Structure formats: structure tokens, C-alpha cells
PDB file of C-alpha atoms in Angstrom:
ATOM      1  CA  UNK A   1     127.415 137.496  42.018  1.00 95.00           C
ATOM      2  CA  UNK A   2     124.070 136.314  40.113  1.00 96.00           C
ATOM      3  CA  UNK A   3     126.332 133.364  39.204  1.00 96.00           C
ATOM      4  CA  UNK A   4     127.340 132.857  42.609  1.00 97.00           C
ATOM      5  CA  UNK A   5     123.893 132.660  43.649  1.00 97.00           C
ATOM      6  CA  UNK A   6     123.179 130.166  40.908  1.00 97.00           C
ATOM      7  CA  UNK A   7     125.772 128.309  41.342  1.00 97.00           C
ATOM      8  CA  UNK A   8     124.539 127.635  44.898  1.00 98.00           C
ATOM      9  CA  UNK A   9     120.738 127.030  44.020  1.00 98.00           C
ATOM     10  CA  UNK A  10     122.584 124.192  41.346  1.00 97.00           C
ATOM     11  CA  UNK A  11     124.182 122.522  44.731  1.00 97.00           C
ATOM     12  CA  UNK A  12     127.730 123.637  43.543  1.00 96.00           C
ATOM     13  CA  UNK A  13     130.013 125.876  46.291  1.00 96.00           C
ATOM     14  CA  UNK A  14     132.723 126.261  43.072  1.00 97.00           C
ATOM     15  CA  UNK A  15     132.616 129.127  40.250  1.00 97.00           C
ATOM     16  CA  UNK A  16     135.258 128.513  38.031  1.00 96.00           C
ATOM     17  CA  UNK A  17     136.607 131.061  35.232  1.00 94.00           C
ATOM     18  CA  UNK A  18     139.474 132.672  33.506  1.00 93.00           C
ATOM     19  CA  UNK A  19     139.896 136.260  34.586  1.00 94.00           C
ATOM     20  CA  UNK A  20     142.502 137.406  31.900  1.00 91.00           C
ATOM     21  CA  UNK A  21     146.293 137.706  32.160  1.00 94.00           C
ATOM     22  CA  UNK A  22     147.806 139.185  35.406  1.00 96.00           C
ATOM     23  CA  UNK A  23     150.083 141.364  34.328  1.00 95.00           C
ATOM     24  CA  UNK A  24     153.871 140.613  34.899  1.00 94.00           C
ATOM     25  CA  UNK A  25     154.631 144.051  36.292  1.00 93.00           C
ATOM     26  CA  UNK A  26     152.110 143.163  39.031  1.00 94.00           C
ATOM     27  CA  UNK A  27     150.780 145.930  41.201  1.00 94.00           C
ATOM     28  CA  UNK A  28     152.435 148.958  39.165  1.00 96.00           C
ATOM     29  CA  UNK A  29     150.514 147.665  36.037  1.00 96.00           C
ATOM     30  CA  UNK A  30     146.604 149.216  36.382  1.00 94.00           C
ATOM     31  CA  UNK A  31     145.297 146.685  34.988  1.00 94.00           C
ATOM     32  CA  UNK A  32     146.723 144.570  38.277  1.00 96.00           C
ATOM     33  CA  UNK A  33     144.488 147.159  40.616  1.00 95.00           C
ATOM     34  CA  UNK A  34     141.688 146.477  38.506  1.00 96.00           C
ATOM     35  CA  UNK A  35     141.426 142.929  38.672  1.00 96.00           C
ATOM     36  CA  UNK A  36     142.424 142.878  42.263  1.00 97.00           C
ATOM     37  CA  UNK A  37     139.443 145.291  42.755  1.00 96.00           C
ATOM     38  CA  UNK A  38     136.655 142.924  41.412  1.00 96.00           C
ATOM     39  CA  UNK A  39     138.226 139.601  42.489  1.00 97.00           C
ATOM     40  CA  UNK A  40     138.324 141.212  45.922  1.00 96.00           C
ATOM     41  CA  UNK A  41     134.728 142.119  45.781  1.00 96.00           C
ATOM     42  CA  UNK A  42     133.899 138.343  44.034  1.00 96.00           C
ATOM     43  CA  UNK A  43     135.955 136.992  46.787  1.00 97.00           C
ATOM     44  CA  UNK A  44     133.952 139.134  49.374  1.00 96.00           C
ATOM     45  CA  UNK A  45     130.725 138.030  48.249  1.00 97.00           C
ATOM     46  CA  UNK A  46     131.454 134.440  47.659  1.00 97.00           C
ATOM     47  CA  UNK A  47     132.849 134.583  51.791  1.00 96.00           C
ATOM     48  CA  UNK A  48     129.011 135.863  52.516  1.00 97.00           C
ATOM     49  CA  UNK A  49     127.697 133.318  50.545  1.00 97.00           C
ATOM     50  CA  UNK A  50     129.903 130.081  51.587  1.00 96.00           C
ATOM     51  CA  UNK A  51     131.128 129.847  47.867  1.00 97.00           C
ATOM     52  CA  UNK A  52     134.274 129.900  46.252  1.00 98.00           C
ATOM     53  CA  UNK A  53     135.370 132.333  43.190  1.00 97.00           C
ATOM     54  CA  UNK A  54     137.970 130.211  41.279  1.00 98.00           C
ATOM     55  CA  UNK A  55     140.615 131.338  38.593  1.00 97.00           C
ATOM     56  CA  UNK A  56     141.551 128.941  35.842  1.00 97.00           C
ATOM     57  CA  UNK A  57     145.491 128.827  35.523  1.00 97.00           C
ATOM     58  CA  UNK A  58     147.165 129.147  32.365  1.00 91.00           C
ATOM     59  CA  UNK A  59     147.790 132.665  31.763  1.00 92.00           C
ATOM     60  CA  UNK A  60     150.469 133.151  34.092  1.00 96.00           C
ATOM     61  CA  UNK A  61     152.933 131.440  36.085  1.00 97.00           C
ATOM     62  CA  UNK A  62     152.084 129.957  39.398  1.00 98.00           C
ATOM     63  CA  UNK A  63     154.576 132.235  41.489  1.00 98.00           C
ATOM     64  CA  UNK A  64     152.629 134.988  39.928  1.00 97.00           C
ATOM     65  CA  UNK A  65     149.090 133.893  40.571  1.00 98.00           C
ATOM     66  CA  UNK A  66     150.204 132.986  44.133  1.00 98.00           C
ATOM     67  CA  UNK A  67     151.447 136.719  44.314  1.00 97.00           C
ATOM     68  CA  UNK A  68     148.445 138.191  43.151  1.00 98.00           C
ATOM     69  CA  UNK A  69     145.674 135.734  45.586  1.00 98.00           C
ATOM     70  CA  UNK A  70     148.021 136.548  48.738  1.00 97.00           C
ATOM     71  CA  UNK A  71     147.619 140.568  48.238  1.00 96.00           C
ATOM     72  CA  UNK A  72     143.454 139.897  48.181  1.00 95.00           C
ATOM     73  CA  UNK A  73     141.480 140.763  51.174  1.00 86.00           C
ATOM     74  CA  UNK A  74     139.378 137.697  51.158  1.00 87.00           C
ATOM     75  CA  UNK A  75     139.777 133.790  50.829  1.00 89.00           C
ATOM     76  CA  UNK A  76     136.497 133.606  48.504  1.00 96.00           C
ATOM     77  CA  UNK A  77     138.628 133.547  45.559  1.00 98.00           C
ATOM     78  CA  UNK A  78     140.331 130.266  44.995  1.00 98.00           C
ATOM     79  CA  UNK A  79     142.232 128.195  42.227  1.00 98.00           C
ATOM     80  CA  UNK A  80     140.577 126.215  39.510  1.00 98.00           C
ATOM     81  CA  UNK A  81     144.062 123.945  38.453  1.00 98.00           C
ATOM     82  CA  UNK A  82     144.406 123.160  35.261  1.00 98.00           C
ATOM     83  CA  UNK A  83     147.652 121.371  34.139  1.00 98.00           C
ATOM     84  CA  UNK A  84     147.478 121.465  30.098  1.00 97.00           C
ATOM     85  CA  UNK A  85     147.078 125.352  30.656  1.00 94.00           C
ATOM     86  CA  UNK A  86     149.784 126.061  32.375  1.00 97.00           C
ATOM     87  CA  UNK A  87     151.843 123.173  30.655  1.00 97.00           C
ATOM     88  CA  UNK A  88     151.093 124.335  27.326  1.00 96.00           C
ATOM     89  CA  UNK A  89     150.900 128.195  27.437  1.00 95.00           C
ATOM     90  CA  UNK A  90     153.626 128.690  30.137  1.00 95.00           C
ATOM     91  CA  UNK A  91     155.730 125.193  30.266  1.00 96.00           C
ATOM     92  CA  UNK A  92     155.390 125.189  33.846  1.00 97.00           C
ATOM     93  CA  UNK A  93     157.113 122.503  36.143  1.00 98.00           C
ATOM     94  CA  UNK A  94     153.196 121.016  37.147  1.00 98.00           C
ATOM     95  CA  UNK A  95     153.941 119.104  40.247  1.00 98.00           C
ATOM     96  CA  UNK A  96     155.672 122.251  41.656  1.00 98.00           C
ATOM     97  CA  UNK A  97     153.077 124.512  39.952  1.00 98.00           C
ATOM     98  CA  UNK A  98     150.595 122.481  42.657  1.00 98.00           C
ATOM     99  CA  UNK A  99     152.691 123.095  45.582  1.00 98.00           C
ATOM    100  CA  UNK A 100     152.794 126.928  44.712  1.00 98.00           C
ATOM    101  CA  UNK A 101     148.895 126.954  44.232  1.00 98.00           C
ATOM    102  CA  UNK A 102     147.519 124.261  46.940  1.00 98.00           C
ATOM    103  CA  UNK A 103     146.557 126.707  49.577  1.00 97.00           C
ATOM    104  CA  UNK A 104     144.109 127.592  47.027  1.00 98.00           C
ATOM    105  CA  UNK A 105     143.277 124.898  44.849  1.00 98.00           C
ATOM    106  CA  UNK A 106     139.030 123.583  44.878  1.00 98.00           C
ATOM    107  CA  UNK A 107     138.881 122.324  41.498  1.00 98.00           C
ATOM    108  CA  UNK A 108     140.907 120.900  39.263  1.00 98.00           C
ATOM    109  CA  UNK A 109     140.825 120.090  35.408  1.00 96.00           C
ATOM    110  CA  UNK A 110     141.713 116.664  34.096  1.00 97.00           C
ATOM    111  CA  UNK A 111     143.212 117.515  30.459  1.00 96.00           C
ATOM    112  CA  UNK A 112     145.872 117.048  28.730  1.00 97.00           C
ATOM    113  CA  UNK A 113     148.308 118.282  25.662  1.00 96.00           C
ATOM    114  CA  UNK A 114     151.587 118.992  23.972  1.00 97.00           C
ATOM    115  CA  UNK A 115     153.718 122.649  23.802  1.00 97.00           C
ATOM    116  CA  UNK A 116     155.240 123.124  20.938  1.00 96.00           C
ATOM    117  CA  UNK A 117     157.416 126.661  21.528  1.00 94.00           C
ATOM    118  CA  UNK A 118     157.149 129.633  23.913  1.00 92.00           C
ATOM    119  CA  UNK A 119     154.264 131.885  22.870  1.00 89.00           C
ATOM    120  CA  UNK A 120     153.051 135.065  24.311  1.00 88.00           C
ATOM    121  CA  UNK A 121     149.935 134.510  26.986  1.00 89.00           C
ATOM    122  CA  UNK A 122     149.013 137.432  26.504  1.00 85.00           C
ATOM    123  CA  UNK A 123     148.720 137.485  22.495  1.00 83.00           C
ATOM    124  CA  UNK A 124     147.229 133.815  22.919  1.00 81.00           C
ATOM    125  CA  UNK A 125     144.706 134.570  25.520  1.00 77.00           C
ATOM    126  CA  UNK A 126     143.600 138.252  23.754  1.00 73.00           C
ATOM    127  CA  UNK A 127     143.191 135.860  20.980  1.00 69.00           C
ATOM    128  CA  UNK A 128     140.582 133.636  22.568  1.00 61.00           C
ATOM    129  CA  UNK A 129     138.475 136.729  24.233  1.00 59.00           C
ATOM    130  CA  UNK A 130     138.823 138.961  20.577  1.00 61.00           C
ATOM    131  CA  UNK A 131     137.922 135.541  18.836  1.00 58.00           C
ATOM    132  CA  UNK A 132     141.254 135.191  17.024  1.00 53.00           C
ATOM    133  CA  UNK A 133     144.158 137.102  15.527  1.00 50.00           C
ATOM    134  CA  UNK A 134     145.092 137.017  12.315  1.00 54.00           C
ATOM    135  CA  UNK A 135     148.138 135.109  11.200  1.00 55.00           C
ATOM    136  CA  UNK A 136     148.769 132.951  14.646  1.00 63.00           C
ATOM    137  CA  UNK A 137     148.370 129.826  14.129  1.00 76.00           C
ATOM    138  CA  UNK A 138     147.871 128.681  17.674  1.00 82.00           C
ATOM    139  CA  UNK A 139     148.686 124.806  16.814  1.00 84.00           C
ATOM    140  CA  UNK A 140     152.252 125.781  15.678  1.00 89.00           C
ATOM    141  CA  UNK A 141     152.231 126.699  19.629  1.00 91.00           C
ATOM    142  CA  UNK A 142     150.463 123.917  21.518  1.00 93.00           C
ATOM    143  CA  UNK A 143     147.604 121.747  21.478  1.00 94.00           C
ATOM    144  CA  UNK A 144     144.918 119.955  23.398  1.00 93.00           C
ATOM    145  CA  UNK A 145     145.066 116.475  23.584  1.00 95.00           C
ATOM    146  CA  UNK A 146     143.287 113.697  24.682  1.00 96.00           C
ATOM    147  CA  UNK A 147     143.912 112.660  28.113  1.00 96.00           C
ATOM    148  CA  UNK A 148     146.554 110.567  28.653  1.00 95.00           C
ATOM    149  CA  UNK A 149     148.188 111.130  25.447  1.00 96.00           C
ATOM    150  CA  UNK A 150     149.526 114.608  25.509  1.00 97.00           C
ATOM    151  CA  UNK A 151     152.826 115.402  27.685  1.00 98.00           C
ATOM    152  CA  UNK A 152     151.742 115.664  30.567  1.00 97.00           C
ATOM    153  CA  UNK A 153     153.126 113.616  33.387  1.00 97.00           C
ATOM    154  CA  UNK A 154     149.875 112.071  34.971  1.00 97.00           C
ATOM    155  CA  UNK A 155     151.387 109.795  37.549  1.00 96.00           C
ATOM    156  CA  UNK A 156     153.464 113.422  39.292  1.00 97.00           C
ATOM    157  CA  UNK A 157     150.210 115.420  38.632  1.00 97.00           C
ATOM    158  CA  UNK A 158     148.210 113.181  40.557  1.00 97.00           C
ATOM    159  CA  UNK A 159     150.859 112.480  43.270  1.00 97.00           C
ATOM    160  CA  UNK A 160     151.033 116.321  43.608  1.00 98.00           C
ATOM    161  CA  UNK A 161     147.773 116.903  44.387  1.00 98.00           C
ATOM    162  CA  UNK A 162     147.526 114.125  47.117  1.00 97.00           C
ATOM    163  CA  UNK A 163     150.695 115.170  48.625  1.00 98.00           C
ATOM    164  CA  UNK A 164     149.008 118.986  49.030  1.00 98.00           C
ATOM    165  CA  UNK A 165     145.402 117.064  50.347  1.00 98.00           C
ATOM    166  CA  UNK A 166     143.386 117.652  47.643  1.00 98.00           C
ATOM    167  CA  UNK A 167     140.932 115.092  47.719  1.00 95.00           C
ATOM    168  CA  UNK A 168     138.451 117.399  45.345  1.00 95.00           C
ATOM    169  CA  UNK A 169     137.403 116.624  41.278  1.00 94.00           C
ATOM    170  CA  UNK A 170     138.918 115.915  38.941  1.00 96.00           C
ATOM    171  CA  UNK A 171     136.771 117.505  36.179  1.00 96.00           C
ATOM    172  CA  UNK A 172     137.520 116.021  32.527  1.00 96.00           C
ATOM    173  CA  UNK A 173     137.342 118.696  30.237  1.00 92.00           C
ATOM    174  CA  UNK A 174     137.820 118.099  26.363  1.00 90.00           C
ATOM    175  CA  UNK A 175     136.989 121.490  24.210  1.00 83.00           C
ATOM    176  CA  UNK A 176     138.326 119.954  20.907  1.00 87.00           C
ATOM    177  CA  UNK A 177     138.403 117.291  18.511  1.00 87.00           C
ATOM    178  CA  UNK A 178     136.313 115.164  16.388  1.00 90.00           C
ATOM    179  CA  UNK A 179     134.700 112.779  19.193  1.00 93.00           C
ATOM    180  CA  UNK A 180     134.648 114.875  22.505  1.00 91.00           C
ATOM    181  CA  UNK A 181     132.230 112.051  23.659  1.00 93.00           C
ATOM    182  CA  UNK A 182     134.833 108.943  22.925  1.00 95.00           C
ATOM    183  CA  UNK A 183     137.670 111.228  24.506  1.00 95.00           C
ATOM    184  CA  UNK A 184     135.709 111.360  27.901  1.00 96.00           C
ATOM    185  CA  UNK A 185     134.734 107.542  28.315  1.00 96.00           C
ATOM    186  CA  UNK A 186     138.952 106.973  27.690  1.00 96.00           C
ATOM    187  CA  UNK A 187     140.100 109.862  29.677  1.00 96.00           C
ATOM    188  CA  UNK A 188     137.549 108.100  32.359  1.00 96.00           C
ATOM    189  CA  UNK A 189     139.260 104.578  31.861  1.00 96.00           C
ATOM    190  CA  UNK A 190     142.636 106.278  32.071  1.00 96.00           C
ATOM    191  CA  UNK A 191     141.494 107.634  35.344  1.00 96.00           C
ATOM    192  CA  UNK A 192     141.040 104.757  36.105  1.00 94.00           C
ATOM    193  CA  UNK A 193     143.809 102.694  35.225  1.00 94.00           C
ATOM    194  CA  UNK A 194     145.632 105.290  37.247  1.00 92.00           C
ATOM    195  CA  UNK A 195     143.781 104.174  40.445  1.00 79.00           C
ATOM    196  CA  UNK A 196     141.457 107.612  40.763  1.00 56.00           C
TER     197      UNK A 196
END
């Protein structure tokens, strides 16, 4: 909430974060009732406050993160989109992936990158909050690209999100590689070239 409040005294409505995995046996799992509980109350407060609680996607499908926002009591939790999550951890279809999410969608993540195999989100993200697991090798898996040269199909991704009205950022973000700094200037000019 603290962050909410910051958030707001920065001139920004959107808090953006990943919340964990929601479970696959949805409301009979407790950890489903848990994060309901304090989303809900996040949700709540960022409704008093005229800000917006958004999850990162990734960790689950879209069908199942649409599942989980519908059963909340407030619309102050939203969707931060980003496509290289949910491309390379789940393999989603991202144009459709929009279409689920776009009643919720107020940010959105420009990156990019290539899947590999299946993996397990869970395993993968327990290995980014416990600060890694021995033996996985995450980049036998997937891994973050530069924008523009991963798999990702821009040109449907973009085209998605003006077909559902978003008409939000598109927030480059680049966590890896040698030159982060170089990789944002061309993921700009890609941008770009791609008329946005």
C-alpha cells in the first residue's frame, strides 16, 4: 500500500509485479485463497486511491489468470502484459493471450525471446524468488532476447493490443546481456520501424 502511495506521489497510477504462480487447481489449492485474499485487499486499496495493482504474466496461462482476476472483489488489480513471459515459460498463443487479458491490461512490457522446451513455472519461478536451484539450467529452457530478435511475432503482438484499445506503454524492459544500454536504443528503433 506504501508503494501504492509512492507510486502516486512519483505521478504513476500503475504498480506492476509478479505475485507468484496461481495454482492450477485454482480455488481448492490454499495457496489460491491466499493470494486472492491480499490481491483483493491491494485491489481494494488501489480503488481508494485511483491506482492500479498490476500482475506480470508469465507464470500461468492467460485462461487461468483471467479466472483468478474475475473471482476478485475489486477492479484495482489489473494486468501488467508481458509477451516473452508468457511466450517463453508457457508457449502461449500471444495475440489470443491479449484478447483473454484486455479487460485488464494497463501496462505492457516490450521484450522479447526464444523457448526452447516445456519447463515447469512453478520450478522456474521458485527458482527466481529462492535465487536458483541447483542443476536447472534455465537457458536449456528459454531465453531473453533482444527485442526484435527473439520469436516473438511483433507485428500480431502489436495488432493485438490495438484491436483490444490499448493505447497504453509499451515499457522496454531488457534484464540481461552484455549491453542492456545498446539493446534499448535498438529495441527503440525497432519500435519504431514498426510504426509505434
Amino acid at each position: 500500500k506504501k508503494i501504492l502511495d509512492l507510486a502516486l506521489d512519483l505521478g504513476t497510477q500503475v504498480v506492476t509485479t509478479h505475485i507468484g504462480v496461481v495454482p492450477a487447481d485454482g480455488p481448492s489449492h490454499p495457496r489460491w485463497g491466499i493470494m486472492a485474499d491480499a490481491c483483493d485487499q491491494l485491489g481494494r486499496y488501489a480503488d481508494s486511491v485511483g491506482a492500479y495493482f498490476a500482475v506480470e504474466t508469465g507464470p500461468e496461462p492467460s485462461e487461468r489468470l483471467r479466472r483468478f482476476l474475475d473471482g476478485l472483489g475489486s477492479r484495482g488489480v489489473r494486468v501488467n502484459f508481458d509477451p516473452a513471459n508468457l511466450h517463453m515459460v508457457i508457449g502461449e498463443d500471444i495475440p489470443a493471450a491479449v484478447r483473454t487479458l484486455a479487460p485488464y491490461i494497463v501496462h505492457t512490457h516490450a521484450k522479447d525471446g526464444d523457448r526452447y522446451k516445456a519447463c515447469d513455472p512453478e520450478q522456474v519461478y521458485g527458482m527466481f524468488a529462492q535465487d536458483g536451484i541447483e542443476g536447472i539450467q534455465i537457458h536449456d529452457y528459454f531465453m531473453e532476447k533482444p527485442l526484435g530478435k527473439g520469436q516473438l511475432d511483433w507485428t500480431a503482438y502489436l495488432n493485438a493490443l490495438s484491436e483490444v484499445g490499448y493505447t497504453g506503454y509499451l515499457t522496454i524492459e531488457r534484464e540481461v546481456g552484455s549491453d542492456p544500454e545498446t539493446d534499448i536504443r535498438e529495441a527503440v528503433a525497432f519500435l519504431r520501424g514498426l510504426g509505434n
